[in-house]
Short mmCIF file of C-alpha atoms and ligand atoms in Angstrom, two decimals:
data_model
loop_
_atom_site.label_atom_id
_atom_site.label_comp_id
_atom_site.label_asym_id
_atom_site.label_seq_id
_atom_site.Cartn_x
_atom_site.Cartn_y
_atom_site.Cartn_z
CA MET A 1 163.29 92.19 99.86
CA SER A 2 161.48 91.22 102.59
CA ALA A 3 162.90 87.71 104.94
CA LEU A 4 161.48 84.56 103.51
CA PRO A 5 159.19 82.31 106.04
CA LEU A 6 160.77 80.50 109.06
CA ARG A 7 159.53 77.37 109.70
CA LEU A 8 160.75 75.21 112.99
CA GLY A 9 161.58 71.47 112.87
CA VAL A 10 161.39 70.26 116.27
CA ASN A 11 164.15 67.07 116.48
CA ILE A 12 162.84 64.31 119.44
CA ASP A 13 165.65 62.25 119.61
CA HIS A 14 166.56 63.31 122.99
CA VAL A 15 163.06 62.31 123.81
CA ALA A 16 164.10 59.11 123.27
CA THR A 17 167.52 58.94 125.04
CA ILE A 18 165.57 59.83 128.11
CA ARG A 19 162.18 56.58 127.33
CA ASN A 20 165.72 54.43 126.25
CA ALA A 21 167.18 55.45 130.37
CA ARG A 22 165.41 52.48 131.29
CA GLY A 23 164.99 50.61 128.24
CA GLY A 24 160.69 50.88 128.91
CA LEU A 25 158.00 52.87 126.63
CA HIS A 26 158.06 56.51 128.72
CA PRO A 27 158.29 59.75 127.38
CA ASP A 28 157.12 57.94 123.61
CA PRO A 29 158.82 60.54 120.92
CA VAL A 30 156.21 60.21 119.14
CA ARG A 31 153.28 61.52 122.09
CA ALA A 32 156.10 64.59 122.09
CA ALA A 33 155.13 64.59 118.44
CA HIS A 34 152.01 65.29 118.66
CA LEU A 35 152.75 68.03 121.35
CA ALA A 36 155.30 69.79 118.77
CA ALA A 37 152.80 70.15 116.59
CA ALA A 38 150.73 72.00 118.96
CA ALA A 39 153.13 74.00 120.41
CA GLY A 40 153.31 75.23 117.31
CA ALA A 41 156.01 73.13 115.58
CA ASP A 42 156.06 73.34 111.23
CA GLY A 43 158.01 70.08 111.23
CA ILE A 44 159.78 66.92 113.38
CA THR A 45 162.86 65.93 112.97
CA ALA A 46 164.33 62.62 113.96
CA HIS A 47 167.87 61.38 113.54
CA LEU A 48 167.71 57.12 113.09
CA ARG A 49 171.50 56.39 114.60
CA GLU A 50 173.51 53.32 112.68
CA ASP A 51 173.78 52.40 116.75
CA ARG A 52 169.99 52.95 117.54
CA ARG A 53 170.99 55.17 120.85
CA HIS A 54 167.98 57.25 120.75
CA ILE A 55 164.73 57.07 117.35
CA SER A 56 164.13 53.33 117.25
CA ASP A 57 163.45 51.81 114.16
CA ARG A 58 159.75 51.26 115.32
CA ASP A 59 159.87 55.56 116.80
CA ILE A 60 160.42 56.29 112.47
CA GLU A 61 158.03 53.82 111.27
CA ARG A 62 155.20 55.34 113.97
CA LEU A 63 156.24 58.74 112.80
CA ALA A 64 155.87 58.27 109.86
CA ASN A 65 152.10 56.45 110.23
CA GLU A 66 150.52 58.64 112.72
CA ILE A 67 151.86 62.22 112.94
CA GLN A 68 150.41 65.09 110.58
CA LEU A 69 153.26 68.11 110.93
CA PRO A 70 156.42 66.83 107.43
CA LEU A 71 158.93 64.13 108.67
CA ASN A 72 162.03 65.16 108.52
CA PHE A 73 164.11 61.98 108.91
CA GLU A 74 168.48 62.33 109.02
CA MET A 75 170.36 59.58 108.64
CA ALA A 76 173.19 58.42 106.95
CA ALA A 77 174.51 57.66 103.74
CA THR A 78 173.75 54.45 103.78
CA GLU A 79 172.29 51.64 102.45
CA GLU A 80 170.39 50.46 105.67
CA MET A 81 168.85 54.28 105.95
CA VAL A 82 168.31 54.33 102.00
CA ALA A 83 166.40 51.45 102.82
CA ILE A 84 164.36 52.83 105.13
CA ALA A 85 163.78 56.11 103.55
CA LEU A 86 162.25 54.51 100.69
CA ARG A 87 159.97 52.08 102.44
CA HIS A 88 158.11 54.78 104.97
CA ARG A 89 159.01 57.76 102.07
CA PRO A 90 159.32 60.68 104.77
CA HIS A 91 158.52 64.39 103.32
CA ALA A 92 162.42 64.77 103.70
CA ALA A 93 165.84 62.82 104.75
CA CYS A 94 168.92 64.76 105.72
CA ILE A 95 171.58 62.86 105.23
CA VAL A 96 174.37 63.29 108.16
CA PRO A 97 177.71 61.99 109.09
CA GLU A 98 178.47 59.64 111.96
CA LYS A 99 180.77 58.26 113.97
CA ARG A 100 179.88 55.37 117.00
CA GLU A 101 182.61 56.98 118.70
CA GLU A 102 181.34 60.78 119.01
CA ARG A 103 179.16 61.27 121.64
CA THR A 104 176.86 63.84 118.88
CA THR A 105 177.08 64.90 115.95
CA GLU A 106 180.34 66.59 115.46
CA GLY A 107 180.83 67.99 111.95
CA GLY A 108 178.91 68.97 108.68
CA LEU A 109 178.84 65.62 105.43
CA ASP A 110 182.52 66.10 103.64
CA VAL A 111 179.99 66.04 99.95
CA ALA A 112 182.69 67.11 97.89
CA GLY A 113 185.29 64.59 99.25
CA HIS A 114 181.94 62.07 97.92
CA ILE A 115 180.30 62.92 95.25
CA ASP A 116 180.31 59.98 92.96
CA SER A 117 178.85 58.17 95.98
CA LEU A 118 176.41 60.51 97.08
CA ARG A 119 175.11 61.59 93.62
CA PRO A 120 172.98 58.25 92.84
CA LEU A 121 172.07 57.72 96.47
CA VAL A 122 170.72 61.41 96.81
CA GLY A 123 169.29 60.52 93.31
CA ARG A 124 167.30 57.72 94.66
CA LEU A 125 166.15 59.46 97.50
CA VAL A 126 164.51 62.20 94.83
CA ASP A 127 163.04 59.83 92.82
CA ALA A 128 161.17 58.41 95.38
CA GLY A 129 159.54 62.06 96.26
CA ILE A 130 162.06 62.91 99.42
CA ARG A 131 163.41 66.58 99.84
CA VAL A 132 167.02 65.75 100.46
CA SER A 133 168.91 67.49 102.57
CA MET A 134 172.97 67.78 103.08
CA PHE A 135 174.13 68.43 106.58
CA ILE A 136 177.11 70.36 106.06
CA GLU A 137 179.91 73.14 107.00
CA ALA A 138 179.05 76.68 105.92
CA ASP A 139 181.88 75.95 103.37
CA PRO A 140 181.54 77.04 99.63
CA ARG A 141 183.14 73.15 98.49
CA GLN A 142 180.61 71.71 100.16
CA LEU A 143 177.50 73.84 98.72
CA ASP A 144 178.66 73.63 95.12
CA ALA A 145 179.21 70.06 95.95
CA SER A 146 175.98 69.77 97.14
CA LYS A 147 174.04 71.47 94.09
CA ALA A 148 176.14 69.60 92.18
CA ILE A 149 174.62 65.89 93.43
CA GLY A 150 171.77 67.01 92.44
CA ALA A 151 170.66 67.94 96.71
CA PRO A 152 167.63 71.12 96.14
CA VAL A 153 168.62 71.93 100.42
CA VAL A 154 171.40 71.87 102.14
CA GLU A 155 171.77 72.20 106.53
CA LEU A 156 174.67 74.44 107.79
CA HIS A 157 175.94 72.88 110.79
CA THR A 158 175.91 75.57 113.55
CA GLY A 159 177.53 73.01 116.44
CA ALA A 160 180.61 75.76 116.22
CA TYR A 161 178.54 79.02 116.22
CA CYS A 162 176.46 77.95 118.87
CA ASP A 163 180.05 75.64 121.40
CA HIS A 164 181.93 79.17 121.03
CA ASP A 165 181.72 82.79 122.27
CA GLY A 166 183.68 85.66 121.61
CA ALA A 167 185.85 86.13 118.80
CA THR A 168 185.47 82.43 117.36
CA ARG A 169 181.51 82.37 117.74
CA ASP A 170 181.50 86.15 115.96
CA GLY A 171 183.81 84.35 112.60
CA GLU A 172 180.97 81.58 113.38
CA LEU A 173 178.48 83.69 112.73
CA ALA A 174 179.85 85.62 109.44
CA ARG A 175 180.66 82.39 107.46
CA ILE A 176 177.05 81.44 108.10
CA ARG A 177 176.02 84.15 106.76
CA THR A 178 178.24 84.53 103.90
CA ALA A 179 177.32 80.46 103.72
CA ALA A 180 173.48 80.98 103.45
CA ALA A 181 173.43 83.97 100.77
CA HIS A 182 175.52 82.39 98.56
CA VAL A 183 172.99 79.19 99.04
CA ALA A 184 170.51 81.34 97.17
CA ALA A 185 172.96 82.79 94.89
CA ILE A 186 172.23 79.27 94.01
CA GLY A 187 169.13 78.17 93.95
CA LEU A 188 169.10 75.46 97.23
CA GLU A 189 167.40 76.36 100.11
CA CYS A 190 168.49 76.83 103.20
CA HIS A 191 168.20 75.80 106.66
CA ALA A 192 170.39 75.15 109.53
CA GLY A 193 170.41 73.78 113.03
CA HIS A 194 173.27 71.92 115.68
CA GLY A 195 173.16 72.88 119.58
CA LEU A 196 171.02 75.80 119.46
CA SER A 197 169.45 77.58 122.12
CA PHE A 198 167.38 80.50 123.33
CA ASP A 199 170.87 82.30 123.52
CA THR A 200 172.29 81.46 120.06
CA VAL A 201 168.83 81.26 117.57
CA LYS A 202 168.46 85.15 116.68
CA PRO A 203 171.22 85.54 115.16
CA ILE A 204 170.82 82.38 112.76
CA ALA A 205 166.94 82.83 112.45
CA ALA A 206 167.70 87.16 111.67
CA ILE A 207 169.52 85.57 108.40
CA GLY A 208 166.63 86.11 105.90
CA SER A 209 167.64 83.49 103.29
CA ILE A 210 167.43 80.35 106.21
CA VAL A 211 164.15 79.16 105.75
CA GLU A 212 164.01 76.40 108.64
CA LEU A 213 165.87 75.73 111.78
CA ASN A 214 166.44 72.05 113.55
CA ILE A 215 166.63 72.52 117.01
CA GLY A 216 165.99 69.62 119.99
CA HIS A 217 168.30 68.95 122.37
CA PHE A 218 168.37 72.08 123.62
CA LEU A 219 163.92 72.29 123.76
CA VAL A 220 163.51 68.57 125.42
CA GLY A 221 166.31 70.67 128.50
CA GLU A 222 164.49 73.42 128.51
CA ALA A 223 161.14 71.09 128.56
CA ILE A 224 162.31 69.67 132.20
CA PHE A 225 162.04 73.47 133.58
CA ILE A 226 159.84 75.07 131.91
CA GLY A 227 157.34 72.21 129.81
CA PHE A 228 157.90 71.25 126.49
CA GLU A 229 155.10 73.01 125.05
CA ALA A 230 156.26 75.95 126.64
CA SER A 231 160.31 75.76 125.54
CA ILE A 232 158.89 75.42 121.72
CA ARG A 233 156.73 78.52 121.84
CA HIS A 234 159.25 80.71 123.80
CA MET A 235 161.27 79.17 120.90
CA ARG A 236 159.27 80.10 118.23
CA ALA A 237 158.73 83.70 119.12
CA LEU A 238 162.62 84.68 119.74
CA MET A 239 162.80 83.66 116.08
CA ASP A 240 159.28 85.17 115.37
CA GLU A 241 161.09 88.65 116.75
CA ALA A 242 164.52 88.07 114.71
CA ARG A 243 162.88 87.68 111.79
CA LYS A 244 161.28 91.30 111.99
CA GLY A 245 163.57 93.31 109.96
CA ALA A 246 166.12 90.76 108.85
CA GLY A 247 166.34 90.94 104.76
CA ARG A 248 167.25 88.33 102.25
C1 DXP B 14 172.32 66.17 112.40
C2 DXP B 14 171.97 66.52 113.72
O1 DXP B 14 172.58 67.93 114.71
C3 DXP B 14 170.93 66.14 114.78
O2 DXP B 14 170.53 65.33 114.53
C4 DXP B 14 172.11 65.45 116.35
O3 DXP B 14 172.49 64.43 115.59
C5 DXP B 14 171.05 65.30 117.05
O4 DXP B 14 171.30 64.03 117.14
P1 DXP B 14 172.29 63.29 118.52
O5 DXP B 14 172.65 64.58 119.75
O6 DXP B 14 172.57 61.81 118.40
O7 DXP B 14 174.05 64.06 117.66
N1 LIG B 15 170.25 69.21 112.44
C1 LIG B 15 169.92 69.57 113.88
C2 LIG B 15 168.88 68.91 114.50
O1 LIG B 15 167.86 68.42 113.89
C3 LIG B 15 168.98 69.17 116.05
O2 LIG B 15 170.05 69.22 116.97
P1 LIG B 15 170.38 69.28 118.27
O3 LIG B 15 168.91 70.81 118.04
O4 LIG B 15 169.53 68.36 119.36
O5 LIG B 15 171.81 69.68 118.55
#
Protein backbone atom coordinates (compact mmCIF):
# COMPACT_ATOMS: atom_id res chain seq x y z
CA MET A 1 0.00 0.00 0.00
CA SER A 2 1.47 3.41 -0.97
CA ALA A 3 2.37 6.01 1.63
CA LEU A 4 -0.06 8.80 2.40
CA PRO A 5 0.82 12.36 1.29
CA LEU A 6 3.17 14.11 3.76
CA ARG A 7 2.42 17.70 4.81
CA LEU A 8 5.02 20.22 5.99
CA GLY A 9 3.98 22.55 8.82
CA VAL A 10 6.46 25.42 9.18
CA ASN A 11 6.90 26.60 12.76
CA ILE A 12 7.69 30.33 12.84
CA ASP A 13 8.38 30.65 16.58
CA HIS A 14 12.01 31.57 16.13
CA VAL A 15 11.36 34.37 13.70
CA ALA A 16 9.71 35.92 16.75
CA THR A 17 12.74 35.01 18.89
CA ILE A 18 14.92 37.20 16.64
CA ARG A 19 12.31 39.99 16.63
CA ASN A 20 12.03 39.94 20.42
CA ALA A 21 15.80 40.20 20.81
CA ARG A 22 15.42 43.96 20.13
CA GLY A 23 11.77 44.38 21.15
CA GLY A 24 10.74 45.80 17.77
CA LEU A 25 8.58 44.61 14.86
CA HIS A 26 11.23 43.07 12.57
CA PRO A 27 11.42 40.30 11.46
CA ASP A 28 7.66 39.84 11.29
CA PRO A 29 6.46 36.26 11.88
CA VAL A 30 3.35 36.88 9.75
CA ARG A 31 5.53 37.94 6.79
CA ALA A 32 7.49 34.72 7.39
CA ALA A 33 4.23 32.76 7.25
CA HIS A 34 3.40 34.29 3.86
CA LEU A 35 6.90 33.44 2.59
CA ALA A 36 6.49 29.89 3.88
CA ALA A 37 3.24 29.59 1.96
CA ALA A 38 4.98 30.83 -1.21
CA ALA A 39 7.72 28.24 -0.62
CA GLY A 40 5.21 25.40 -0.50
CA ALA A 41 4.42 24.96 3.19
CA ASP A 42 1.15 23.13 3.85
CA GLY A 43 0.54 24.82 7.19
CA ILE A 44 1.89 27.26 9.77
CA THR A 45 2.65 26.25 13.36
CA ALA A 46 3.06 28.74 16.19
CA HIS A 47 3.60 28.08 19.89
CA LEU A 48 2.14 30.71 22.22
CA ARG A 49 4.08 29.94 25.35
CA GLU A 50 2.88 31.05 28.77
CA ASP A 51 5.95 33.30 29.06
CA ARG A 52 5.54 34.69 25.51
CA ARG A 53 9.27 34.29 24.96
CA HIS A 54 8.72 34.31 21.19
CA ILE A 55 5.20 34.24 19.65
CA SER A 56 2.89 36.91 21.10
CA ASP A 57 -0.87 37.10 21.50
CA ARG A 58 -0.90 39.69 18.68
CA ASP A 59 1.04 37.28 16.43
CA ILE A 60 -1.63 34.62 16.97
CA GLU A 61 -4.41 37.12 16.28
CA ARG A 62 -2.75 38.26 13.03
CA LEU A 63 -1.94 34.71 11.93
CA ALA A 64 -5.53 33.64 12.54
CA ASN A 65 -6.84 36.61 10.54
CA GLU A 66 -4.25 37.18 7.83
CA ILE A 67 -2.89 33.89 6.51
CA GLN A 68 -4.58 31.47 4.15
CA LEU A 69 -2.72 28.34 5.25
CA PRO A 70 -4.12 26.23 8.11
CA LEU A 71 -2.85 27.48 11.49
CA ASN A 72 -1.66 24.89 14.00
CA PHE A 73 -1.77 26.63 17.40
CA GLU A 74 0.57 24.99 19.89
CA MET A 75 -0.58 25.52 23.46
CA ALA A 76 -0.25 24.30 27.00
CA ALA A 77 -3.27 22.59 28.60
CA THR A 78 -4.39 25.67 30.51
CA GLU A 79 -7.63 27.65 30.76
CA GLU A 80 -5.80 30.72 29.46
CA MET A 81 -4.78 28.93 26.28
CA VAL A 82 -8.16 27.26 25.79
CA ALA A 83 -9.80 30.70 25.91
CA ILE A 84 -7.35 32.02 23.29
CA ALA A 85 -7.94 28.98 21.08
CA LEU A 86 -11.72 29.35 21.33
CA ARG A 87 -11.41 33.07 20.53
CA HIS A 88 -9.36 32.58 17.34
CA ARG A 89 -10.63 29.13 16.24
CA PRO A 90 -7.41 27.99 14.48
CA HIS A 91 -7.58 25.02 12.13
CA ALA A 92 -5.72 22.95 14.72
CA ALA A 93 -4.39 23.01 18.26
CA CYS A 94 -1.48 20.91 19.47
CA ILE A 95 -1.35 20.40 23.25
CA VAL A 96 2.27 20.55 24.41
CA PRO A 97 3.96 20.38 27.83
CA GLU A 98 5.63 23.56 29.08
CA LYS A 99 8.07 24.43 31.85
CA ARG A 100 9.14 28.07 32.15
CA GLU A 101 12.68 27.01 32.99
CA GLU A 102 13.10 24.87 29.87
CA ARG A 103 15.15 26.20 26.94
CA THR A 104 12.86 24.30 24.50
CA THR A 105 10.24 21.58 24.64
CA GLU A 106 11.98 18.74 26.45
CA GLY A 107 9.56 15.89 25.89
CA GLY A 108 6.00 14.79 25.25
CA LEU A 109 2.89 15.50 27.31
CA ASP A 110 2.00 12.86 29.92
CA VAL A 111 -1.52 12.25 28.63
CA ALA A 112 -1.80 8.88 30.41
CA GLY A 113 -1.20 10.58 33.74
CA HIS A 114 -3.76 13.34 33.20
CA ILE A 115 -6.69 11.70 31.41
CA ASP A 116 -9.35 13.14 33.73
CA SER A 117 -8.24 16.75 33.25
CA LEU A 118 -7.36 16.51 29.56
CA ARG A 119 -10.53 14.76 28.36
CA PRO A 120 -12.87 17.76 28.97
CA LEU A 121 -10.28 20.24 27.72
CA VAL A 122 -9.83 18.32 24.46
CA GLY A 123 -13.60 17.96 24.18
CA ARG A 124 -14.14 21.74 24.32
CA LEU A 125 -11.65 22.31 21.51
CA VAL A 126 -13.01 19.45 19.38
CA ASP A 127 -16.57 20.74 19.89
CA ALA A 128 -15.37 24.12 18.59
CA GLY A 129 -14.26 22.45 15.36
CA ILE A 130 -10.54 22.59 16.14
CA ARG A 131 -8.44 19.57 15.11
CA VAL A 132 -6.69 18.61 18.37
CA SER A 133 -3.34 16.84 18.48
CA MET A 134 -1.42 15.63 21.53
CA PHE A 135 2.34 16.23 21.51
CA ILE A 136 3.61 12.97 23.04
CA GLU A 137 6.52 10.56 23.26
CA ALA A 138 6.49 7.50 20.98
CA ASP A 139 4.99 5.43 23.79
CA PRO A 140 1.98 3.10 23.28
CA ARG A 141 0.55 4.13 26.69
CA GLN A 142 0.48 7.76 25.57
CA LEU A 143 -1.00 6.84 22.22
CA ASP A 144 -3.80 4.81 23.80
CA ALA A 145 -4.46 7.58 26.34
CA SER A 146 -4.68 10.15 23.51
CA LYS A 147 -7.30 7.96 21.85
CA ALA A 148 -9.15 7.58 25.16
CA ILE A 149 -9.51 11.35 25.65
CA GLY A 150 -10.90 11.88 22.15
CA ALA A 151 -7.91 13.46 20.42
CA PRO A 152 -7.99 12.57 16.69
CA VAL A 153 -4.29 13.31 16.14
CA VAL A 154 -0.96 12.70 17.90
CA GLU A 155 2.36 14.39 17.17
CA LEU A 156 5.34 12.19 18.03
CA HIS A 157 8.21 14.06 19.70
CA THR A 158 11.34 13.52 17.60
CA GLY A 159 13.71 15.42 19.91
CA ALA A 160 15.50 12.38 21.40
CA TYR A 161 15.97 10.92 17.90
CA CYS A 162 17.45 14.23 16.67
CA ASP A 163 19.62 14.87 19.74
CA HIS A 164 21.49 11.56 19.67
CA ASP A 165 23.48 9.59 17.13
CA GLY A 166 24.61 6.02 16.58
CA ALA A 167 22.80 3.23 18.36
CA THR A 168 20.77 5.59 20.55
CA ARG A 169 19.38 7.40 17.49
CA ASP A 170 18.66 4.05 15.83
CA GLY A 171 16.75 2.96 18.93
CA GLU A 172 14.72 6.17 18.97
CA LEU A 173 13.90 5.77 15.27
CA ALA A 174 12.71 2.21 15.89
CA ARG A 175 10.51 3.49 18.72
CA ILE A 176 8.99 6.13 16.42
CA ARG A 177 8.39 3.58 13.65
CA THR A 178 6.62 1.22 16.07
CA ALA A 179 4.56 4.06 17.52
CA ALA A 180 3.53 5.36 14.08
CA ALA A 181 2.27 1.89 13.14
CA HIS A 182 0.31 1.73 16.40
CA VAL A 183 -1.21 5.17 15.76
CA ALA A 184 -2.54 3.97 12.41
CA ALA A 185 -3.80 0.73 13.98
CA ILE A 186 -5.90 2.61 16.56
CA GLY A 187 -7.31 5.01 13.96
CA LEU A 188 -5.53 8.24 14.89
CA GLU A 189 -3.66 10.59 12.56
CA CYS A 190 0.11 10.64 13.08
CA HIS A 191 2.31 13.72 12.95
CA ALA A 192 5.91 14.21 14.11
CA GLY A 193 8.21 17.07 15.02
CA HIS A 194 10.86 18.80 17.13
CA GLY A 195 14.49 19.21 16.20
CA LEU A 196 14.21 17.93 12.64
CA SER A 197 16.86 19.12 10.20
CA PHE A 198 18.15 18.37 6.69
CA ASP A 199 20.28 15.60 8.23
CA THR A 200 17.55 13.94 10.30
CA VAL A 201 14.31 14.40 8.35
CA LYS A 202 14.46 11.61 5.77
CA PRO A 203 14.10 8.52 8.02
CA ILE A 204 11.07 10.17 9.69
CA ALA A 205 9.57 11.25 6.35
CA ALA A 206 9.96 7.66 5.11
CA ILE A 207 7.50 6.41 7.74
CA GLY A 208 4.42 6.10 5.55
CA SER A 209 1.77 6.49 8.26
CA ILE A 210 3.15 9.88 9.37
CA VAL A 211 1.19 12.53 7.43
CA GLU A 212 2.55 15.81 8.81
CA LEU A 213 5.94 17.07 9.97
CA ASN A 214 6.21 20.29 11.97
CA ILE A 215 9.63 21.89 11.56
CA GLY A 216 10.81 25.33 12.62
CA HIS A 217 14.01 26.06 14.49
CA PHE A 218 16.31 24.49 11.89
CA LEU A 219 14.50 26.16 8.96
CA VAL A 220 14.80 29.61 10.55
CA GLY A 221 18.47 29.03 11.38
CA GLU A 222 19.30 27.74 7.90
CA ALA A 223 17.49 30.76 6.44
CA ILE A 224 20.36 32.93 7.70
CA PHE A 225 22.64 31.13 5.21
CA ILE A 226 20.42 30.22 2.22
CA GLY A 227 17.21 32.20 2.71
CA PHE A 228 13.90 31.15 4.25
CA GLU A 229 12.19 30.08 1.02
CA ALA A 230 15.22 28.02 -0.10
CA SER A 231 15.43 26.42 3.34
CA ILE A 232 11.79 25.35 3.14
CA ARG A 233 12.02 24.20 -0.48
CA HIS A 234 15.07 22.03 0.30
CA MET A 235 13.34 20.46 3.32
CA ARG A 236 10.31 19.74 1.14
CA ALA A 237 12.53 18.11 -1.50
CA LEU A 238 14.19 15.88 1.11
CA MET A 239 10.76 14.87 2.44
CA ASP A 240 9.57 14.03 -1.09
CA GLU A 241 12.73 12.01 -1.81
CA ALA A 242 12.26 10.01 1.38
CA ARG A 243 8.58 9.43 0.67
CA LYS A 244 9.24 7.67 -2.64
CA GLY A 245 9.07 3.98 -1.94
CA ALA A 246 7.88 4.47 1.64
CA GLY A 247 5.23 1.96 2.62
CA ARG A 248 2.35 2.53 5.02
C1 LIG B 1 6.32 21.69 20.62
C2 LIG B 1 7.52 21.87 19.78
O1 LIG B 1 8.31 21.00 19.61
C3 LIG B 1 7.84 23.18 19.19
O2 LIG B 1 6.79 24.08 19.11
C4 LIG B 1 8.90 23.78 20.03
O3 LIG B 1 8.32 23.90 21.32
C5 LIG B 1 9.34 25.09 19.46
O4 LIG B 1 9.24 26.06 20.46
P1 LIG B 1 10.39 26.18 21.55
O5 LIG B 1 11.71 26.24 20.80
O6 LIG B 1 10.04 27.42 22.32
O7 LIG B 1 10.29 24.93 22.41
N1 LIG C 1 6.04 20.54 17.15
C1 LIG C 1 7.34 20.70 16.54
C2 LIG C 1 7.45 22.06 15.92
O1 LIG C 1 6.47 22.75 15.75
C3 LIG C 1 8.77 22.55 15.48
O2 LIG C 1 9.79 22.14 16.35
P1 LIG C 1 11.28 22.67 15.97
O3 LIG C 1 11.54 22.24 14.54
O4 LIG C 1 11.26 24.15 16.11
O5 LIG C 1 12.19 21.98 16.94
